[in-house]
Short mmCIF file of N, CA and C in Angstrom, two decimals:
data_model
loop_
_atom_site.label_atom_id
_atom_site.label_comp_id
_atom_site.label_asym_id
_atom_site.label_seq_id
_atom_site.Cartn_x
_atom_site.Cartn_y
_atom_site.Cartn_z
N MET A 1 79.90 14.11 18.72
CA MET A 1 79.20 13.86 19.81
C MET A 1 80.11 12.35 20.38
N THR A 2 80.53 12.40 21.15
CA THR A 2 81.41 11.37 21.78
C THR A 2 80.95 10.41 22.99
N THR A 3 79.79 11.17 23.65
CA THR A 3 79.30 10.51 24.69
C THR A 3 77.82 9.84 24.51
N LYS A 4 77.56 8.44 24.50
CA LYS A 4 76.90 8.09 23.88
C LYS A 4 75.11 8.58 24.70
N THR A 5 74.38 8.43 24.21
CA THR A 5 72.93 9.01 24.21
C THR A 5 72.68 8.28 25.78
N SER A 6 73.06 7.07 25.66
CA SER A 6 71.97 6.54 26.89
C SER A 6 73.18 6.61 28.34
N GLU A 7 74.07 6.92 27.81
CA GLU A 7 75.13 7.72 29.18
C GLU A 7 74.50 8.82 29.51
N LEU A 8 74.42 9.67 28.41
CA LEU A 8 73.52 11.03 28.95
C LEU A 8 72.47 11.06 29.41
N LEU A 9 71.39 9.98 29.36
CA LEU A 9 70.52 9.69 29.41
C LEU A 9 70.30 9.09 31.20
N ALA A 10 71.53 8.37 31.11
CA ALA A 10 71.68 7.61 32.52
C ALA A 10 72.36 8.77 33.60
N VAL A 11 73.10 10.02 33.10
CA VAL A 11 73.13 10.80 33.95
C VAL A 11 72.23 12.08 34.37
N ALA A 12 71.31 12.25 33.32
CA ALA A 12 70.33 13.15 33.16
C ALA A 12 69.22 12.65 34.14
N ALA A 13 68.25 11.44 33.78
CA ALA A 13 67.18 10.78 34.44
C ALA A 13 67.15 10.92 35.93
N PRO A 14 68.01 10.70 36.75
CA PRO A 14 67.70 10.56 37.86
C PRO A 14 67.35 12.16 38.64
N GLY A 15 67.93 13.22 37.73
CA GLY A 15 67.78 14.12 38.00
C GLY A 15 66.40 15.09 38.14
N THR A 16 66.11 14.45 36.77
CA THR A 16 64.19 14.60 36.40
C THR A 16 63.48 13.90 37.23
N THR A 17 63.69 12.60 37.72
CA THR A 17 63.38 11.63 38.48
C THR A 17 63.44 12.50 39.88
N ALA A 18 64.32 12.65 40.36
CA ALA A 18 64.23 13.12 41.94
C ALA A 18 63.04 14.46 41.64
N VAL A 19 63.18 15.38 40.95
CA VAL A 19 61.96 16.43 41.21
C VAL A 19 60.83 15.92 40.62
N VAL A 20 60.55 15.07 40.18
CA VAL A 20 59.31 14.27 39.80
C VAL A 20 58.86 13.67 41.14
N ARG A 21 59.35 12.76 42.05
CA ARG A 21 59.54 12.26 43.20
C ARG A 21 59.15 13.29 44.06
N GLY A 22 59.57 14.64 44.26
CA GLY A 22 59.57 15.48 45.19
C GLY A 22 58.19 16.45 44.54
N ILE A 23 57.32 16.19 43.99
CA ILE A 23 55.97 17.07 43.30
C ILE A 23 54.86 16.51 44.20
N ALA A 24 54.80 17.12 44.99
CA ALA A 24 53.42 17.29 46.10
C ALA A 24 52.04 17.22 45.10
N ASP A 25 50.90 16.52 45.58
CA ASP A 25 49.75 16.45 45.09
C ASP A 25 49.19 17.49 44.90
N ASP A 26 49.23 18.90 45.96
CA ASP A 26 48.76 20.28 46.22
C ASP A 26 49.90 21.12 45.16
N GLN A 27 50.59 20.51 44.46
CA GLN A 27 51.54 21.27 43.33
C GLN A 27 51.27 21.25 41.95
N LEU A 28 50.03 20.14 41.80
CA LEU A 28 49.91 19.81 40.64
C LEU A 28 49.16 20.90 39.27
N ASP A 29 48.45 21.66 40.02
CA ASP A 29 47.84 23.14 39.72
C ASP A 29 48.77 24.13 39.19
N ARG A 30 49.96 24.42 39.84
CA ARG A 30 50.59 25.24 39.26
C ARG A 30 50.86 25.52 37.95
N PRO A 31 51.16 26.82 37.74
CA PRO A 31 51.71 27.01 36.36
C PRO A 31 53.22 26.85 36.35
N THR A 32 53.58 26.79 35.05
CA THR A 32 55.01 26.47 34.59
C THR A 32 55.69 27.29 33.74
N PRO A 33 56.85 27.11 33.26
CA PRO A 33 57.36 28.00 32.33
C PRO A 33 56.90 27.74 31.04
N CYS A 34 56.08 26.63 30.68
CA CYS A 34 55.60 26.45 29.47
C CYS A 34 53.76 26.90 29.21
N PRO A 35 54.30 27.83 28.85
CA PRO A 35 52.78 28.83 28.40
C PRO A 35 51.71 27.54 28.25
N ASP A 36 50.45 27.61 29.08
CA ASP A 36 49.33 26.70 28.84
C ASP A 36 49.63 25.70 29.39
N TYR A 37 50.64 25.18 30.47
CA TYR A 37 50.97 23.85 30.69
C TYR A 37 50.93 24.30 32.11
N THR A 38 50.10 23.59 33.12
CA THR A 38 50.15 23.23 34.45
C THR A 38 51.45 22.14 34.57
N VAL A 39 51.56 21.89 36.37
CA VAL A 39 52.56 21.08 36.17
C VAL A 39 51.76 19.78 35.95
N ARG A 40 50.38 19.68 36.27
CA ARG A 40 49.75 18.28 35.86
C ARG A 40 50.02 17.93 34.55
N HIS A 41 50.12 18.71 33.71
CA HIS A 41 49.63 18.76 32.31
C HIS A 41 51.32 18.02 31.99
N LEU A 42 52.23 19.31 32.59
CA LEU A 42 53.84 19.27 31.67
C LEU A 42 54.19 17.40 32.24
N LEU A 43 53.68 17.22 33.42
CA LEU A 43 53.85 15.79 34.00
C LEU A 43 53.49 14.96 32.99
N ASN A 44 52.17 15.00 32.43
CA ASN A 44 51.43 13.87 31.59
C ASN A 44 52.44 13.97 30.74
N HIS A 45 52.78 15.27 29.91
CA HIS A 45 53.70 15.43 28.72
C HIS A 45 55.31 14.17 28.65
N LEU A 46 55.47 14.61 30.14
CA LEU A 46 56.96 13.88 30.09
C LEU A 46 56.47 12.58 30.48
N PHE A 47 55.70 12.30 31.06
CA PHE A 47 55.68 10.31 30.79
C PHE A 47 55.16 10.18 29.49
N ASP A 48 54.75 10.88 28.53
CA ASP A 48 54.69 10.42 27.47
C ASP A 48 55.94 10.39 26.65
N VAL A 49 56.90 11.55 27.02
CA VAL A 49 58.41 11.64 26.36
C VAL A 49 58.87 10.28 26.80
N VAL A 50 58.82 9.84 28.13
CA VAL A 50 59.74 8.65 28.58
C VAL A 50 59.24 7.34 27.57
N VAL A 51 57.98 7.34 27.84
CA VAL A 51 57.41 5.96 27.09
C VAL A 51 57.90 6.06 25.65
N ASN A 52 57.67 7.26 25.26
CA ASN A 52 57.15 7.33 23.31
C ASN A 52 58.78 7.04 22.78
N PHE A 53 59.72 7.67 23.40
CA PHE A 53 61.31 7.67 23.20
C PHE A 53 61.84 6.39 23.40
N GLN A 54 61.32 5.53 24.32
CA GLN A 54 61.65 4.25 24.22
C GLN A 54 61.14 3.27 23.11
N ALA A 55 59.91 3.52 22.87
CA ALA A 55 59.85 2.87 21.24
C ALA A 55 60.09 3.48 20.01
N MET A 56 60.50 4.87 20.30
CA MET A 56 61.24 5.03 19.13
C MET A 56 62.58 4.82 19.14
N ALA A 57 63.40 4.30 19.96
CA ALA A 57 64.70 3.80 19.78
C ALA A 57 64.44 2.36 19.29
N ARG A 58 63.41 1.83 19.50
CA ARG A 58 62.84 0.69 19.12
C ARG A 58 62.75 0.65 17.33
N ARG A 59 62.64 1.84 16.98
CA ARG A 59 62.10 2.02 15.98
C ARG A 59 60.70 1.86 15.28
N GLU A 60 59.96 2.10 16.90
CA GLU A 60 58.42 1.77 16.62
C GLU A 60 57.69 3.02 16.27
N GLU A 61 56.63 2.67 15.85
CA GLU A 61 55.59 4.02 15.70
C GLU A 61 54.97 4.40 17.17
N VAL A 62 54.92 5.98 16.78
CA VAL A 62 54.59 6.54 18.32
C VAL A 62 53.15 7.41 18.24
N ASP A 63 52.44 7.54 19.07
CA ASP A 63 51.16 8.46 18.68
C ASP A 63 51.25 9.51 19.90
N TRP A 64 51.39 10.62 19.57
CA TRP A 64 51.71 11.81 21.03
C TRP A 64 49.95 12.57 20.50
N SER A 65 49.06 11.94 20.33
CA SER A 65 47.89 12.35 20.42
C SER A 65 47.31 12.05 21.50
N GLY A 66 47.50 11.17 22.27
CA GLY A 66 46.46 10.59 23.50
C GLY A 66 47.10 11.26 24.64
N LYS A 67 46.00 11.44 25.13
CA LYS A 67 45.78 12.56 26.40
C LYS A 67 45.70 11.56 27.87
N THR A 68 46.41 10.58 28.11
CA THR A 68 46.14 9.60 29.15
C THR A 68 46.85 10.66 30.46
N ASP A 69 45.66 10.30 31.39
CA ASP A 69 46.09 11.37 32.79
C ASP A 69 47.11 10.02 33.37
N HIS A 70 48.45 10.02 33.32
CA HIS A 70 49.37 8.83 34.19
C HIS A 70 49.28 9.07 35.72
N LEU A 71 49.04 10.31 35.98
CA LEU A 71 49.01 10.89 37.81
C LEU A 71 47.91 9.92 38.20
N VAL A 72 47.99 8.81 38.57
CA VAL A 72 47.15 7.86 39.17
C VAL A 72 48.00 7.23 40.37
N ASP A 73 47.38 6.40 41.12
CA ASP A 73 48.16 5.51 42.56
C ASP A 73 49.57 5.11 41.95
N GLY A 74 50.92 5.88 42.47
CA GLY A 74 51.69 4.98 42.14
C GLY A 74 53.02 5.71 41.08
N TRP A 75 52.19 6.80 40.52
CA TRP A 75 52.64 7.84 39.21
C TRP A 75 54.02 7.93 39.52
N ARG A 76 54.77 8.34 40.60
CA ARG A 76 55.82 8.81 41.12
C ARG A 76 56.95 7.72 40.72
N ASP A 77 56.44 6.46 41.07
CA ASP A 77 57.53 5.36 41.06
C ASP A 77 57.46 4.85 39.86
N ARG A 78 56.21 4.69 38.97
CA ARG A 78 56.28 4.61 37.61
C ARG A 78 57.06 5.42 36.58
N PHE A 79 57.07 6.68 37.23
CA PHE A 79 57.80 7.49 36.29
C PHE A 79 59.25 7.04 36.10
N ALA A 80 59.82 6.84 37.55
CA ALA A 80 61.28 6.57 37.82
C ALA A 80 61.57 5.09 37.09
N THR A 81 60.45 3.90 36.95
CA THR A 81 60.94 2.81 36.30
C THR A 81 60.81 3.10 34.32
N GLU A 82 59.57 3.99 34.03
CA GLU A 82 59.69 4.48 32.78
C GLU A 82 61.08 5.18 32.48
N ALA A 83 61.55 6.12 33.18
CA ALA A 83 62.81 6.88 32.71
C ALA A 83 63.95 6.29 32.97
N ALA A 84 64.38 5.03 33.73
CA ALA A 84 65.32 4.06 33.86
C ALA A 84 64.97 3.15 32.47
N ARG A 85 63.68 2.75 31.76
CA ARG A 85 63.46 2.15 30.71
C ARG A 85 63.98 2.69 29.38
N LEU A 86 63.96 4.14 29.50
CA LEU A 86 64.65 5.33 28.52
C LEU A 86 65.55 5.07 28.19
N THR A 87 66.45 5.11 29.30
CA THR A 87 67.69 4.74 29.28
C THR A 87 68.29 3.30 28.89
N GLU A 88 67.33 2.32 29.17
CA GLU A 88 67.84 0.94 28.72
C GLU A 88 67.75 1.16 27.75
N ALA A 89 66.36 1.62 26.90
CA ALA A 89 66.14 1.68 25.25
C ALA A 89 67.33 1.77 24.78
N TRP A 90 67.90 3.12 24.96
CA TRP A 90 68.87 3.67 24.23
C TRP A 90 70.25 3.18 24.11
N SER A 91 70.47 2.27 25.46
CA SER A 91 71.82 1.85 25.30
C SER A 91 71.70 0.59 24.50
N ASP A 92 70.61 0.36 23.31
CA ASP A 92 71.38 -0.92 22.67
C ASP A 92 71.77 -0.18 21.45
N PRO A 93 72.96 -0.61 20.93
CA PRO A 93 73.60 0.07 19.77
C PRO A 93 72.81 0.44 18.80
N ALA A 94 71.81 -0.53 18.47
CA ALA A 94 70.93 -0.66 17.16
C ALA A 94 70.12 0.66 17.29
N ALA A 95 69.86 1.41 18.28
CA ALA A 95 69.04 2.50 18.54
C ALA A 95 69.43 3.40 18.28
N LEU A 96 70.75 3.57 17.53
CA LEU A 96 71.28 5.13 17.45
C LEU A 96 71.97 4.63 16.17
N GLU A 97 71.68 3.67 15.25
CA GLU A 97 71.77 3.32 13.75
C GLU A 97 70.67 3.99 13.08
N GLY A 98 71.00 4.42 11.80
CA GLY A 98 70.29 4.64 10.63
C GLY A 98 69.14 6.01 11.23
N VAL A 99 68.34 5.67 10.35
CA VAL A 99 67.26 7.02 10.29
C VAL A 99 66.09 6.45 10.91
N SER A 100 65.05 7.09 11.68
CA SER A 100 64.12 7.19 12.35
C SER A 100 62.87 7.17 11.11
N PRO A 101 62.36 5.81 11.15
CA PRO A 101 61.18 5.49 10.24
C PRO A 101 59.96 6.89 10.37
N GLY A 102 60.09 7.23 12.05
CA GLY A 102 58.97 8.23 12.00
C GLY A 102 58.81 9.38 11.83
N MET A 103 60.40 10.04 11.81
CA MET A 103 60.51 11.74 11.62
C MET A 103 61.52 11.59 10.87
N GLY A 104 62.36 10.72 10.02
CA GLY A 104 62.95 11.07 8.88
C GLY A 104 64.28 11.55 9.33
N LEU A 105 64.67 11.61 10.68
CA LEU A 105 66.02 11.85 11.03
C LEU A 105 66.93 10.69 11.64
N PRO A 106 68.16 11.03 11.71
CA PRO A 106 68.98 10.30 12.49
C PRO A 106 68.50 9.75 14.00
N GLN A 107 68.86 8.35 13.78
CA GLN A 107 68.12 7.86 15.59
C GLN A 107 69.06 8.52 16.49
N GLU A 108 70.53 9.06 16.16
CA GLU A 108 71.15 9.40 17.29
C GLU A 108 70.64 10.90 17.67
N THR A 109 70.07 11.60 16.46
CA THR A 109 69.41 13.09 16.63
C THR A 109 67.92 12.73 17.69
N VAL A 110 67.36 11.63 17.56
CA VAL A 110 66.04 11.44 18.07
C VAL A 110 66.50 11.23 19.61
N GLY A 111 67.19 10.47 19.54
CA GLY A 111 67.31 9.92 21.01
C GLY A 111 68.19 11.33 22.00
N LEU A 112 68.64 12.19 21.47
CA LEU A 112 69.09 13.48 22.15
C LEU A 112 67.70 14.50 22.11
N MET A 113 66.84 14.33 21.06
CA MET A 113 65.54 14.79 21.60
C MET A 113 64.79 14.49 22.34
N GLY A 114 65.04 13.47 22.98
CA GLY A 114 64.27 12.60 24.38
C GLY A 114 65.09 13.16 25.25
N LEU A 115 66.68 13.41 25.08
CA LEU A 115 67.55 13.70 26.28
C LEU A 115 67.11 15.25 26.61
N ILE A 116 67.23 16.04 25.88
CA ILE A 116 66.42 17.65 25.94
C ILE A 116 65.42 17.86 26.38
N ASP A 117 64.47 16.73 26.04
CA ASP A 117 62.76 16.86 26.57
C ASP A 117 62.95 16.39 28.01
N LEU A 118 63.89 15.69 28.28
CA LEU A 118 63.73 15.38 29.75
C LEU A 118 64.87 15.99 30.63
N THR A 119 65.29 16.84 30.19
CA THR A 119 66.25 17.90 30.95
C THR A 119 65.50 19.43 31.09
N VAL A 120 64.79 19.69 29.90
CA VAL A 120 64.51 20.99 30.02
C VAL A 120 63.14 21.05 30.75
N HIS A 121 62.21 19.76 30.38
CA HIS A 121 61.65 19.61 31.22
C HIS A 121 61.46 19.58 32.90
N GLY A 122 62.36 18.70 33.04
CA GLY A 122 62.92 18.64 34.67
C GLY A 122 63.20 19.67 34.93
N TRP A 123 63.86 20.76 34.46
CA TRP A 123 63.91 22.10 34.92
C TRP A 123 62.70 23.16 35.54
N ASP A 124 61.80 22.77 33.97
CA ASP A 124 60.55 23.48 33.91
C ASP A 124 59.29 23.28 35.45
N LEU A 125 59.49 22.08 35.62
CA LEU A 125 59.05 21.39 36.93
C LEU A 125 59.75 21.72 38.17
N ALA A 126 60.80 21.57 38.19
CA ALA A 126 61.55 22.04 39.65
C ALA A 126 61.35 23.49 39.66
N ARG A 127 61.37 24.56 38.47
CA ARG A 127 61.14 25.93 38.85
C ARG A 127 59.64 25.71 39.18
N ALA A 128 58.57 25.10 38.66
CA ALA A 128 57.31 25.55 39.09
C ALA A 128 56.94 25.44 40.34
N VAL A 129 57.70 24.01 41.13
CA VAL A 129 57.37 23.76 42.21
C VAL A 129 58.55 23.95 43.13
N GLY A 130 59.74 24.79 43.24
CA GLY A 130 60.29 25.43 43.79
C GLY A 130 61.77 24.48 44.12
N GLN A 131 61.86 23.53 43.32
CA GLN A 131 62.98 22.71 44.08
C GLN A 131 64.41 23.12 43.04
N GLU A 132 65.56 22.59 43.75
CA GLU A 132 66.55 23.05 42.92
C GLU A 132 66.62 21.81 41.84
N TYR A 133 67.10 22.06 40.79
CA TYR A 133 67.99 21.45 39.99
C TYR A 133 69.47 21.59 39.43
N ALA A 134 70.35 20.84 39.48
CA ALA A 134 71.22 20.67 38.95
C ALA A 134 71.33 20.17 37.35
N VAL A 135 72.30 19.99 36.28
CA VAL A 135 72.31 19.46 35.42
C VAL A 135 73.72 19.53 34.91
N ASP A 136 74.02 18.01 34.73
CA ASP A 136 75.60 18.06 34.81
C ASP A 136 76.15 18.61 33.56
N PRO A 137 77.35 19.02 33.75
CA PRO A 137 77.55 19.72 32.53
C PRO A 137 78.13 19.22 30.90
N SER A 138 77.87 17.56 31.27
CA SER A 138 78.27 16.75 30.16
C SER A 138 76.52 16.86 28.81
N VAL A 139 75.64 17.00 29.86
CA VAL A 139 74.72 17.24 29.66
C VAL A 139 73.61 18.21 28.93
N VAL A 140 74.55 19.44 29.61
CA VAL A 140 74.16 21.02 29.08
C VAL A 140 75.08 21.00 27.39
N ALA A 141 76.21 20.67 27.75
CA ALA A 141 77.19 20.83 26.10
C ALA A 141 76.51 20.03 25.48
N ALA A 142 75.98 18.84 25.67
CA ALA A 142 74.99 17.72 24.51
C ALA A 142 73.77 18.70 24.21
N GLY A 143 73.09 19.32 24.82
CA GLY A 143 71.81 20.24 24.83
C GLY A 143 72.48 21.14 23.77
N HIS A 144 73.53 21.59 23.83
CA HIS A 144 73.65 23.17 23.27
C HIS A 144 73.91 22.21 21.86
N GLU A 145 74.98 21.49 21.89
CA GLU A 145 75.67 20.67 20.53
C GLU A 145 73.79 20.34 19.65
N PHE A 146 73.00 19.65 20.15
CA PHE A 146 71.80 19.62 19.54
C PHE A 146 71.07 20.76 19.33
N MET A 147 71.28 22.16 19.89
CA MET A 147 70.46 23.05 19.55
C MET A 147 70.94 23.81 18.31
N ASP A 148 72.38 23.80 18.52
CA ASP A 148 73.03 24.21 16.76
C ASP A 148 73.05 23.48 15.79
N ARG A 149 72.24 21.83 16.32
CA ARG A 149 71.89 21.25 15.00
C ARG A 149 70.31 21.63 14.35
N MET A 150 69.35 21.27 15.34
CA MET A 150 68.24 21.31 15.40
C MET A 150 67.52 22.48 15.75
N GLY A 151 68.05 23.11 16.22
CA GLY A 151 67.23 24.63 17.65
C GLY A 151 66.42 25.12 16.59
N ASP A 152 66.63 25.66 14.90
CA ASP A 152 66.17 26.28 14.17
C ASP A 152 64.93 25.43 13.79
N MET A 153 64.95 24.39 13.28
CA MET A 153 64.02 23.67 12.74
C MET A 153 63.06 23.23 13.44
N GLY A 154 63.51 22.90 15.14
CA GLY A 154 62.57 22.81 16.62
C GLY A 154 61.78 24.06 16.44
N GLN A 155 62.03 25.22 16.44
CA GLN A 155 61.58 26.35 16.46
C GLN A 155 60.25 26.04 15.69
N ARG A 156 60.84 25.91 14.47
CA ARG A 156 59.88 26.12 13.25
C ARG A 156 58.77 25.05 13.36
N MET A 157 59.04 24.32 14.14
CA MET A 157 58.04 22.76 14.36
C MET A 157 57.48 22.82 15.46
N GLY A 158 57.36 24.24 16.04
CA GLY A 158 56.97 24.40 17.47
C GLY A 158 57.76 23.72 18.97
N ALA A 159 58.36 22.65 18.39
CA ALA A 159 58.93 22.27 19.74
C ALA A 159 59.92 22.72 20.81
N PHE A 160 60.03 24.15 20.33
CA PHE A 160 61.07 25.43 21.13
C PHE A 160 60.32 26.78 20.66
N GLY A 161 60.33 27.34 21.92
CA GLY A 161 59.89 28.93 21.16
C GLY A 161 60.75 29.44 20.91
N MET A 162 60.65 30.88 20.83
CA MET A 162 61.68 31.49 20.29
C MET A 162 62.51 32.23 21.12
N PRO A 163 63.92 31.84 21.23
CA PRO A 163 64.57 32.40 21.92
C PRO A 163 64.41 33.60 23.10
N VAL A 164 64.92 33.25 24.36
CA VAL A 164 64.72 34.05 25.08
C VAL A 164 66.13 34.71 25.01
N PRO A 165 66.63 36.00 24.95
CA PRO A 165 67.79 36.71 25.02
C PRO A 165 68.04 36.64 26.79
N THR A 166 69.25 36.25 27.17
CA THR A 166 69.87 36.14 28.56
C THR A 166 71.05 36.70 28.62
N ASP A 167 71.60 37.04 29.65
CA ASP A 167 72.89 37.42 29.57
C ASP A 167 73.96 36.31 30.44
N ALA A 168 73.18 35.04 30.45
CA ALA A 168 74.48 34.00 30.69
C ALA A 168 75.66 33.90 29.61
N ALA A 169 76.31 33.15 30.72
CA ALA A 169 77.59 32.79 29.62
C ALA A 169 77.39 31.66 28.63
N PRO A 170 77.89 31.80 27.42
CA PRO A 170 77.59 30.40 26.83
C PRO A 170 77.86 29.39 27.39
N GLY A 171 77.10 28.50 26.84
CA GLY A 171 77.32 26.97 27.18
C GLY A 171 77.05 26.33 28.55
N THR A 172 76.29 27.30 29.36
CA THR A 172 75.87 27.28 30.70
C THR A 172 74.03 26.71 30.32
N LEU A 173 73.43 26.39 31.68
CA LEU A 173 72.15 25.74 31.35
C LEU A 173 71.23 26.97 31.04
N ALA A 174 71.49 28.24 31.89
CA ALA A 174 70.86 29.31 31.71
C ALA A 174 70.73 29.62 30.05
N ALA A 175 72.10 29.62 29.51
CA ALA A 175 72.05 29.86 28.33
C ALA A 175 71.22 28.89 27.44
N LEU A 176 71.18 27.50 27.68
CA LEU A 176 70.54 26.45 26.64
C LEU A 176 69.12 26.62 27.10
N LEU A 177 68.82 27.14 28.51
CA LEU A 177 67.25 27.35 28.10
C LEU A 177 66.57 28.57 27.61
N GLY A 178 67.31 29.46 27.56
CA GLY A 178 67.17 30.69 26.62
C GLY A 178 66.67 30.21 25.26
N ARG A 179 68.17 29.11 24.69
CA ARG A 179 67.72 28.93 23.23
C ARG A 179 66.65 28.31 23.44
N THR A 180 66.03 27.25 24.41
CA THR A 180 64.58 26.70 24.16
C THR A 180 63.66 27.50 24.10
N GLY A 181 63.59 28.70 24.40
CA GLY A 181 62.54 29.75 24.24
C GLY A 181 62.49 29.83 25.98
N ARG A 182 63.06 29.45 27.34
CA ARG A 182 62.45 29.69 28.38
C ARG A 182 63.34 30.95 28.73
N ASP A 183 62.74 31.59 29.63
CA ASP A 183 63.26 32.54 30.69
C ASP A 183 63.91 32.06 31.70
N PRO A 184 65.13 32.07 31.90
CA PRO A 184 65.62 31.36 32.77
C PRO A 184 65.64 31.95 34.45
N ALA A 185 64.81 33.02 34.05
CA ALA A 185 64.67 33.71 35.42
C ALA A 185 63.13 33.88 35.86
N TRP A 186 62.48 32.84 35.16
CA TRP A 186 61.03 32.97 35.68
C TRP A 186 61.02 32.23 37.08
N THR A 187 59.27 33.01 37.22
CA THR A 187 59.40 32.43 38.59
C THR A 187 57.83 32.86 38.54
N ARG A 188 57.01 31.77 39.31
CA ARG A 188 55.69 31.81 39.42
C ARG A 188 55.03 32.43 40.40
#
């Protein structure tokens, strides 16, 4: 991986932030490509992702069990702030060094997990509410590299669903979505 995690996050975060900003309150109960997740549930999970992966960049322990409702006044602006903080947290060169104390994985891998969550859930949300969502080729390539290394383990741990066969060209966003257990043709 030649592109730093923080550079990839800086490319990916604005697209997901734009999707979040464009979600209307009357769309929060819509289904998403993630089974059992409404837009509201997925937004709350994505808030946890951007906050917890900041802490993980600093090698702090995180608690994924909290079920905080982040969707209170000003939540769109807060998401933008937290996504920017995520990029900043991973821009510290020390964030990429060594092994994560909480996960036992290389810190670089942990940072890329955050990138995958931000990107794929950005697509999930965009698809659920009917927004366009473009992903930079460098982020897609990093996603495929990540899945090459960690996809099987992620599936065993429940982070990804079983791969969905697609006729998408290798190396595309649609192929990446299929690898993470999503049907790129999903509609609500």
